[in-house]
mmCIF file of C-alpha atoms and ligand atoms in Angstrom:
data_model
loop_
_atom_site.group_PDB
_atom_site.id
_atom_site.type_symbol
_atom_site.label_atom_id
_atom_site.label_comp_id
_atom_site.label_asym_id
_atom_site.label_seq_id
_atom_site.Cartn_x
_atom_site.Cartn_y
_atom_site.Cartn_z
ATOM 1 C CA MET Y 16 169.326 43.029 176.826
ATOM 2 C CA SER Y 17 170.376 42.656 180.437
ATOM 3 C CA VAL Y 18 168.853 43.779 183.689
ATOM 4 C CA SER Y 19 170.624 44.665 186.907
ATOM 5 C CA ASP Y 20 168.045 44.958 189.625
ATOM 6 C CA THR Y 21 169.707 45.916 192.857
ATOM 7 C CA THR Y 22 171.179 49.256 193.726
ATOM 8 C CA ALA Y 23 174.642 48.358 195.011
ATOM 9 C CA SER Y 24 177.287 47.387 192.515
ATOM 10 C CA VAL Y 25 180.375 45.201 192.389
ATOM 11 C CA THR Y 26 183.254 47.504 191.652
ATOM 12 C CA GLU Y 27 186.086 45.027 191.923
ATOM 13 C CA LYS Y 28 186.590 41.461 190.949
ATOM 14 C CA PRO Y 29 185.036 39.322 193.703
ATOM 15 C CA SER Y 30 187.508 37.758 196.114
ATOM 16 C CA HIS Y 31 187.129 35.454 199.086
ATOM 17 C CA ALA Y 32 188.517 38.036 201.485
ATOM 18 C CA GLY Y 33 186.352 39.453 204.273
ATOM 19 C CA PRO Y 34 184.512 38.008 207.256
ATOM 20 C CA HIS Y 35 182.542 35.444 205.217
ATOM 21 C CA ARG Y 36 183.295 33.335 202.210
ATOM 22 C CA TRP Y 37 181.655 34.286 198.942
ATOM 23 C CA GLY Y 38 180.009 31.970 196.479
ATOM 24 C CA PHE Y 39 178.382 32.340 193.100
ATOM 25 C CA GLY Y 40 174.999 31.110 191.959
ATOM 26 C CA ILE Y 41 173.015 31.069 188.725
ATOM 27 C CA ASP Y 42 169.268 30.534 188.622
ATOM 28 C CA VAL Y 43 167.968 29.233 185.294
ATOM 29 C CA GLY Y 44 164.321 30.108 184.758
ATOM 30 C CA GLY Y 45 161.867 30.065 181.882
ATOM 31 C CA SER Y 46 162.358 33.754 181.116
ATOM 32 C CA GLY Y 47 165.776 34.634 182.520
ATOM 33 C CA VAL Y 48 169.186 33.359 183.549
ATOM 34 C CA LYS Y 49 170.125 35.272 186.689
ATOM 35 C CA GLY Y 50 173.449 35.285 188.499
ATOM 36 C CA GLY Y 51 174.978 36.879 191.553
ATOM 37 C CA VAL Y 52 177.800 36.806 194.075
ATOM 38 C CA VAL Y 53 176.598 35.624 197.480
ATOM 39 C CA ASP Y 54 177.907 36.202 200.984
ATOM 40 C CA LEU Y 55 177.721 32.645 202.280
ATOM 41 C CA GLY Y 56 177.585 33.821 205.891
ATOM 42 C CA THR Y 57 174.454 35.953 205.499
ATOM 43 C CA GLY Y 58 172.839 34.751 202.268
ATOM 44 C CA HIS Y 59 172.879 38.340 200.972
ATOM 45 C CA LEU Y 60 173.863 39.227 197.450
ATOM 46 C CA ILE Y 61 177.067 41.198 197.101
ATOM 47 C CA GLY Y 62 176.368 43.817 194.481
ATOM 48 C CA ASP Y 63 174.005 43.551 191.536
ATOM 49 C CA ARG Y 64 172.088 40.571 190.312
ATOM 50 C CA PHE Y 65 172.645 40.231 186.563
ATOM 51 C CA LYS Y 66 170.062 38.726 184.238
ATOM 52 C CA LEU Y 67 170.046 37.690 180.577
ATOM 53 C CA PRO Y 68 166.992 36.373 178.748
ATOM 54 C CA THR Y 69 166.663 32.589 178.510
ATOM 55 C CA PRO Y 70 167.316 31.632 174.850
ATOM 56 C CA GLN Y 71 164.101 30.985 172.897
ATOM 57 C CA ARG Y 72 165.095 27.423 172.099
ATOM 58 C CA ALA Y 73 166.742 26.598 175.401
ATOM 59 C CA THR Y 74 168.950 23.671 174.331
ATOM 60 C CA PRO Y 75 171.889 22.681 176.598
ATOM 61 C CA GLU Y 76 174.344 24.427 174.231
ATOM 62 C CA ALA Y 77 172.319 27.635 173.991
ATOM 63 C CA LEU Y 78 171.804 27.831 177.741
ATOM 64 C CA ALA Y 79 175.426 26.993 178.539
ATOM 65 C CA ASP Y 80 176.384 29.905 176.294
ATOM 66 C CA THR Y 81 174.080 32.287 178.202
ATOM 67 C CA ILE Y 82 175.411 30.979 181.522
ATOM 68 C CA ARG Y 83 178.962 31.704 180.330
ATOM 69 C CA GLU Y 84 177.962 35.304 179.559
ATOM 70 C CA VAL Y 85 176.537 35.739 183.064
ATOM 71 C CA VAL Y 86 179.660 34.250 184.676
ATOM 72 C CA LYS Y 87 181.839 36.479 182.479
ATOM 73 C CA HIS Y 88 179.932 39.560 183.632
ATOM 74 C CA PHE Y 89 181.170 38.904 187.178
ATOM 75 C CA GLN Y 90 184.573 37.521 186.140
ATOM 76 C CA TRP Y 91 183.859 34.676 188.552
ATOM 77 C CA ASP Y 92 186.503 31.981 188.176
ATOM 78 C CA ALA Y 93 185.864 29.719 191.191
ATOM 79 C CA PRO Y 94 183.318 26.881 191.735
ATOM 80 C CA LEU Y 95 179.687 27.882 191.196
ATOM 81 C CA GLY Y 96 176.178 26.494 191.576
ATOM 82 C CA VAL Y 97 173.557 26.407 188.820
ATOM 83 C CA THR Y 98 169.866 25.604 189.165
ATOM 84 C CA TYR Y 99 167.887 23.511 186.723
ATOM 85 C CA PRO Y 100 164.061 23.457 186.474
ATOM 86 C CA GLY Y 101 163.766 19.666 186.485
ATOM 87 C CA VAL Y 102 165.094 16.478 188.068
ATOM 88 C CA VAL Y 103 168.892 16.357 188.324
ATOM 89 C CA SER Y 104 170.843 13.333 189.494
ATOM 90 C CA GLY Y 105 174.624 13.110 189.407
ATOM 91 C CA GLY Y 106 174.716 16.208 187.201
ATOM 92 C CA VAL Y 107 172.427 14.602 184.607
ATOM 93 C CA ALA Y 108 169.108 16.262 183.697
ATOM 94 C CA ARG Y 109 166.371 13.623 183.927
ATOM 95 C CA THR Y 110 163.273 15.676 183.038
ATOM 96 C CA ALA Y 111 162.524 18.884 181.128
ATOM 97 C CA ALA Y 112 158.914 19.840 181.858
ATOM 98 C CA HIS Y 113 159.386 23.458 180.769
ATOM 99 C CA LEU Y 114 162.632 23.297 178.784
ATOM 100 C CA ASP Y 115 163.767 21.857 175.469
ATOM 101 C CA LYS Y 116 163.453 18.050 175.632
ATOM 102 C CA SER Y 117 167.031 17.693 174.350
ATOM 103 C CA TRP Y 118 168.157 18.218 177.980
ATOM 104 C CA ILE Y 119 166.945 14.794 179.056
ATOM 105 C CA GLY Y 120 169.865 12.409 179.659
ATOM 106 C CA VAL Y 121 172.493 15.145 179.194
ATOM 107 C CA ASN Y 122 175.164 15.621 181.855
ATOM 108 C CA ALA Y 123 174.346 19.310 182.040
ATOM 109 C CA GLN Y 124 176.815 19.837 184.852
ATOM 110 C CA GLU Y 125 179.651 18.692 182.556
ATOM 111 C CA VAL Y 126 178.344 20.637 179.545
ATOM 112 C CA ILE Y 127 178.213 23.881 181.543
ATOM 113 C CA SER Y 128 181.573 23.252 183.205
ATOM 114 C CA ALA Y 129 183.198 22.568 179.795
ATOM 115 C CA GLU Y 130 181.686 25.800 178.407
ATOM 116 C CA LEU Y 131 183.324 27.621 181.335
ATOM 117 C CA GLY Y 132 186.724 26.112 180.567
ATOM 118 C CA GLY Y 133 186.532 23.508 183.320
ATOM 119 C CA GLN Y 134 185.258 25.631 186.235
ATOM 120 C CA PRO Y 135 183.618 23.236 188.761
ATOM 121 C CA VAL Y 136 179.804 23.406 188.567
ATOM 122 C CA THR Y 137 177.223 22.015 190.995
ATOM 123 C CA LEU Y 138 173.868 21.533 189.276
ATOM 124 C CA LEU Y 139 170.717 21.159 191.354
ATOM 125 C CA ASN Y 140 166.961 21.463 190.996
ATOM 126 C CA ASP Y 141 165.696 25.076 191.171
ATOM 127 C CA ALA Y 142 163.196 24.479 193.984
ATOM 128 C CA ASP Y 143 165.754 22.451 195.935
ATOM 129 C CA ALA Y 144 168.122 25.436 195.712
ATOM 130 C CA ALA Y 145 165.394 27.828 196.878
ATOM 131 C CA GLY Y 146 164.546 25.475 199.754
ATOM 132 C CA LEU Y 147 168.152 25.297 200.917
ATOM 133 C CA ALA Y 148 168.378 29.097 200.843
ATOM 134 C CA GLU Y 149 165.125 29.625 202.768
ATOM 135 C CA VAL Y 150 166.083 27.105 205.437
ATOM 136 C CA GLN Y 151 169.582 28.517 205.858
ATOM 137 C CA PHE Y 152 168.817 32.222 205.624
ATOM 138 C CA GLY Y 153 165.078 32.875 205.216
ATOM 139 C CA ALA Y 154 161.605 31.797 206.317
ATOM 140 C CA GLY Y 155 162.698 28.362 207.573
ATOM 141 C CA LYS Y 156 165.725 29.587 209.485
ATOM 142 C CA ASP Y 157 164.730 28.769 213.057
ATOM 143 C CA ASN Y 158 162.595 25.781 212.234
ATOM 144 C CA ASP Y 159 163.877 22.239 212.616
ATOM 145 C CA GLY Y 160 161.624 19.407 211.559
ATOM 146 C CA VAL Y 161 160.265 18.749 208.087
ATOM 147 C CA ILE Y 162 159.953 21.820 205.888
ATOM 148 C CA VAL Y 163 158.359 21.748 202.441
ATOM 149 C CA LEU Y 164 159.051 24.690 200.169
ATOM 150 C CA LEU Y 165 156.847 25.041 197.115
ATOM 151 C CA THR Y 166 157.632 27.456 194.308
ATOM 152 C CA PHE Y 167 154.586 28.697 192.433
ATOM 153 C CA GLY Y 168 155.315 29.839 188.894
ATOM 154 C CA THR Y 169 155.010 28.279 185.445
ATOM 155 C CA GLY Y 170 154.926 24.963 187.319
ATOM 156 C CA ILE Y 171 155.154 23.995 190.976
ATOM 157 C CA GLY Y 172 158.579 23.100 192.312
ATOM 158 C CA SER Y 173 159.171 21.422 195.652
ATOM 159 C CA ALA Y 174 161.935 20.953 198.204
ATOM 160 C CA VAL Y 175 161.803 18.788 201.325
ATOM 161 C CA ILE Y 176 164.312 19.579 204.044
ATOM 162 C CA HIS Y 177 164.624 17.798 207.368
ATOM 163 C CA ASN Y 178 166.848 19.305 210.056
ATOM 164 C CA GLY Y 179 168.700 21.216 207.360
ATOM 165 C CA VAL Y 180 169.239 18.172 205.121
ATOM 166 C CA LEU Y 181 167.669 18.183 201.652
ATOM 167 C CA LEU Y 182 165.837 15.219 200.165
ATOM 168 C CA PRO Y 183 166.414 16.107 196.493
ATOM 169 C CA ASN Y 184 164.085 15.879 193.485
ATOM 170 C CA THR Y 185 160.742 15.483 195.233
ATOM 171 C CA GLU Y 186 158.689 16.870 192.301
ATOM 172 C CA PHE Y 187 155.395 17.365 194.163
ATOM 173 C CA GLY Y 188 154.251 19.529 191.254
ATOM 174 C CA HIS Y 189 153.667 16.349 189.284
ATOM 175 C CA ILE Y 190 151.662 14.303 191.779
ATOM 176 C CA GLU Y 191 148.053 13.731 190.869
ATOM 177 C CA VAL Y 192 145.578 15.604 193.051
ATOM 178 C CA GLY Y 193 141.922 14.750 192.474
ATOM 179 C CA GLY Y 194 142.755 13.433 189.009
ATOM 180 C CA ILE Y 195 144.719 16.543 187.968
ATOM 181 C CA GLU Y 196 148.492 17.047 188.068
ATOM 182 C CA ALA Y 197 149.259 19.391 191.001
ATOM 183 C CA GLU Y 198 150.966 22.061 188.870
ATOM 184 C CA ARG Y 199 148.103 22.068 186.354
ATOM 185 C CA ARG Y 200 145.796 22.759 189.266
ATOM 186 C CA GLY Y 201 147.686 25.257 191.405
ATOM 187 C CA ALA Y 202 150.626 26.871 189.553
ATOM 188 C CA THR Y 203 150.568 30.657 189.154
ATOM 189 C CA SER Y 204 150.422 30.129 185.386
ATOM 190 C CA VAL Y 205 147.033 28.408 185.818
ATOM 191 C CA LYS Y 206 145.729 31.333 187.886
ATOM 192 C CA GLU Y 207 146.907 33.730 185.181
ATOM 193 C CA ARG Y 208 145.589 31.683 182.261
ATOM 194 C CA HIS Y 209 142.077 31.625 183.742
ATOM 195 C CA ALA Y 210 142.335 35.171 185.146
ATOM 196 C CA TRP Y 211 141.366 33.715 188.547
ATOM 197 C CA SER Y 212 141.156 35.837 191.672
ATOM 198 C CA TYR Y 213 143.173 34.787 194.735
ATOM 199 C CA LYS Y 214 139.850 33.598 196.217
ATOM 200 C CA ARG Y 215 139.250 31.291 193.238
ATOM 201 C CA TRP Y 216 142.860 30.049 193.175
ATOM 202 C CA ALA Y 217 143.366 29.420 196.917
ATOM 203 C CA PRO Y 218 141.123 26.278 197.079
ATOM 204 C CA GLU Y 219 143.221 24.708 194.296
ATOM 205 C CA VAL Y 220 146.409 25.414 196.235
ATOM 206 C CA THR Y 221 144.742 24.047 199.390
ATOM 207 C CA LYS Y 222 144.050 20.735 197.600
ATOM 208 C CA VAL Y 223 147.713 20.464 196.600
ATOM 209 C CA LEU Y 224 148.896 21.230 200.146
ATOM 210 C CA VAL Y 225 146.461 18.720 201.674
ATOM 211 C CA ALA Y 226 147.681 15.968 199.331
ATOM 212 C CA ILE Y 227 151.274 16.669 200.405
ATOM 213 C CA GLU Y 228 150.467 16.864 204.113
ATOM 214 C CA ASN Y 229 148.465 13.637 203.944
ATOM 215 C CA ALA Y 230 151.551 11.940 202.531
ATOM 216 C CA ILE Y 231 154.430 13.354 204.600
ATOM 217 C CA SER Y 232 153.023 15.538 207.456
ATOM 218 C CA PRO Y 233 155.446 18.471 207.242
ATOM 219 C CA ASP Y 234 155.880 20.922 210.122
ATOM 220 C CA LEU Y 235 155.915 23.970 207.859
ATOM 221 C CA PHE Y 236 155.184 24.958 204.265
ATOM 222 C CA ILE Y 237 157.108 27.844 202.728
ATOM 223 C CA ALA Y 238 155.395 29.399 199.705
ATOM 224 C CA GLY Y 239 157.917 30.679 197.170
ATOM 225 C CA GLY Y 240 157.894 32.052 193.631
ATOM 226 C CA GLY Y 241 156.892 35.552 192.536
ATOM 227 C CA VAL Y 242 153.385 35.221 193.987
ATOM 228 C CA SER Y 243 154.873 34.895 197.505
ATOM 229 C CA ARG Y 244 155.421 38.653 197.424
ATOM 230 C CA LYS Y 245 151.621 38.988 197.665
ATOM 231 C CA GLY Y 246 151.407 36.205 200.293
ATOM 232 C CA ASP Y 247 149.175 38.288 202.579
ATOM 233 C CA LYS Y 248 146.496 38.280 199.850
ATOM 234 C CA TRP Y 249 146.171 34.499 199.538
ATOM 235 C CA ILE Y 250 147.981 32.580 202.293
ATOM 236 C CA PRO Y 251 145.217 33.503 204.819
ATOM 237 C CA LEU Y 252 142.660 31.975 202.397
ATOM 238 C CA LEU Y 253 144.268 28.504 202.536
ATOM 239 C CA LYS Y 254 142.410 25.832 204.485
ATOM 240 C CA ASN Y 255 145.006 23.098 204.952
ATOM 241 C CA ARG Y 256 146.300 22.023 208.396
ATOM 242 C CA THR Y 257 150.028 22.828 208.313
ATOM 243 C CA PRO Y 258 151.197 26.446 208.793
ATOM 244 C CA VAL Y 259 152.155 28.235 205.567
ATOM 245 C CA VAL Y 260 154.547 31.191 205.479
ATOM 246 C CA ALA Y 261 155.743 33.270 202.536
ATOM 247 C CA ALA Y 262 159.330 32.845 201.385
ATOM 248 C CA ALA Y 263 161.657 35.567 202.639
ATOM 249 C CA LEU Y 264 164.314 35.619 199.927
ATOM 250 C CA GLN Y 265 161.950 35.729 196.961
ATOM 251 C CA ASN Y 266 163.765 36.374 193.690
ATOM 252 C CA THR Y 267 167.258 35.697 195.051
ATOM 253 C CA ALA Y 268 166.521 32.293 196.652
ATOM 254 C CA GLY Y 269 167.655 30.231 193.643
ATOM 255 C CA ILE Y 270 170.916 32.156 193.278
ATOM 256 C CA VAL Y 271 171.667 31.971 197.007
ATOM 257 C CA GLY Y 272 170.812 28.262 197.285
ATOM 258 C CA ALA Y 273 172.883 27.401 194.223
ATOM 259 C CA ALA Y 274 175.871 29.294 195.614
ATOM 260 C CA ALA Y 275 175.466 27.592 199.005
ATOM 261 C CA ALA Y 276 175.228 24.149 197.380
ATOM 262 C CA SER Y 277 178.456 24.719 195.447
ATOM 263 C CA ALA Y 278 180.484 25.718 198.514
ATOM 264 C CA PRO Y 279 182.716 22.898 199.741
HETATM 265 C C1 LIG X 307 159.670 20.755 187.384
HETATM 266 C C2 LIG X 307 160.443 20.927 188.693
HETATM 267 C C3 LIG X 307 160.738 22.398 188.910
HETATM 268 C C4 LIG X 307 159.455 23.206 188.834
HETATM 269 C C5 LIG X 307 159.716 24.686 188.950
HETATM 270 C C6 LIG X 307 158.409 21.578 187.476
HETATM 271 O O1 LIG X 307 157.635 21.398 186.330
HETATM 272 O O2 LIG X 307 159.351 19.405 187.184
HETATM 273 O O3 LIG X 307 161.633 20.194 188.666
HETATM 274 O O4 LIG X 307 161.350 22.553 190.150
HETATM 275 O O5 LIG X 307 158.749 22.958 187.627
HETATM 276 O O6 LIG X 307 160.557 25.156 187.956
#
């Protein structure tokens, strides 16, 4: 099964012609592997986003296969960016909090590139990709200083960006806050599991934000992930010091950030 969820469509093979360069990004999530062609001047998607379900047992081989299908859909044959929901250094996956543990220690960047017949791949953390996209094109666009983007979903992802430069792999979702791992306290999955209201959930998110601001005093938090679409329902309930704004790009941030990261 596949899902195309925008209205415009790509009718021709993507090229690099036009006022801006184009890039290609793939966002690997717990439920879907989503790809799209990105206008690197505006951060907008060109045509449809295309999504395939994440394989049940998401091993490197199984996921690389799904990624190949998504790339094939667009006939994209140039460098591309791919997100990974864990720590990535030098193309190697170092953690796999929500994926098959067989990823750990694998040079996923090479595995995916080999599956694509040698196409150059840039692999980066999913929240880092979303952070880059929001700072370049979205809610952090006109803000210099230290920006922390948090993605609320199955876990909590984080990106720290200072004057447009990313400090990769911050992993604030795994810091301990009041004796509980931050993502076990404030992820959207926790809210859903307990059927909490926004009012019940917001104090947990506040505790996570306060722990981060006590450590690195950011100038702005950007709240990402699906729940950012309802930001007006819960962001006003937060009681931390630093301003919090909802992400602007929402479900395309990972794709856009991955494409931007892969552009030379
Ligand atoms: C992982 C992060 C990831 C986040 C969101 C966390 O559990 O450790 O690397 O960014 O989930 O997917």
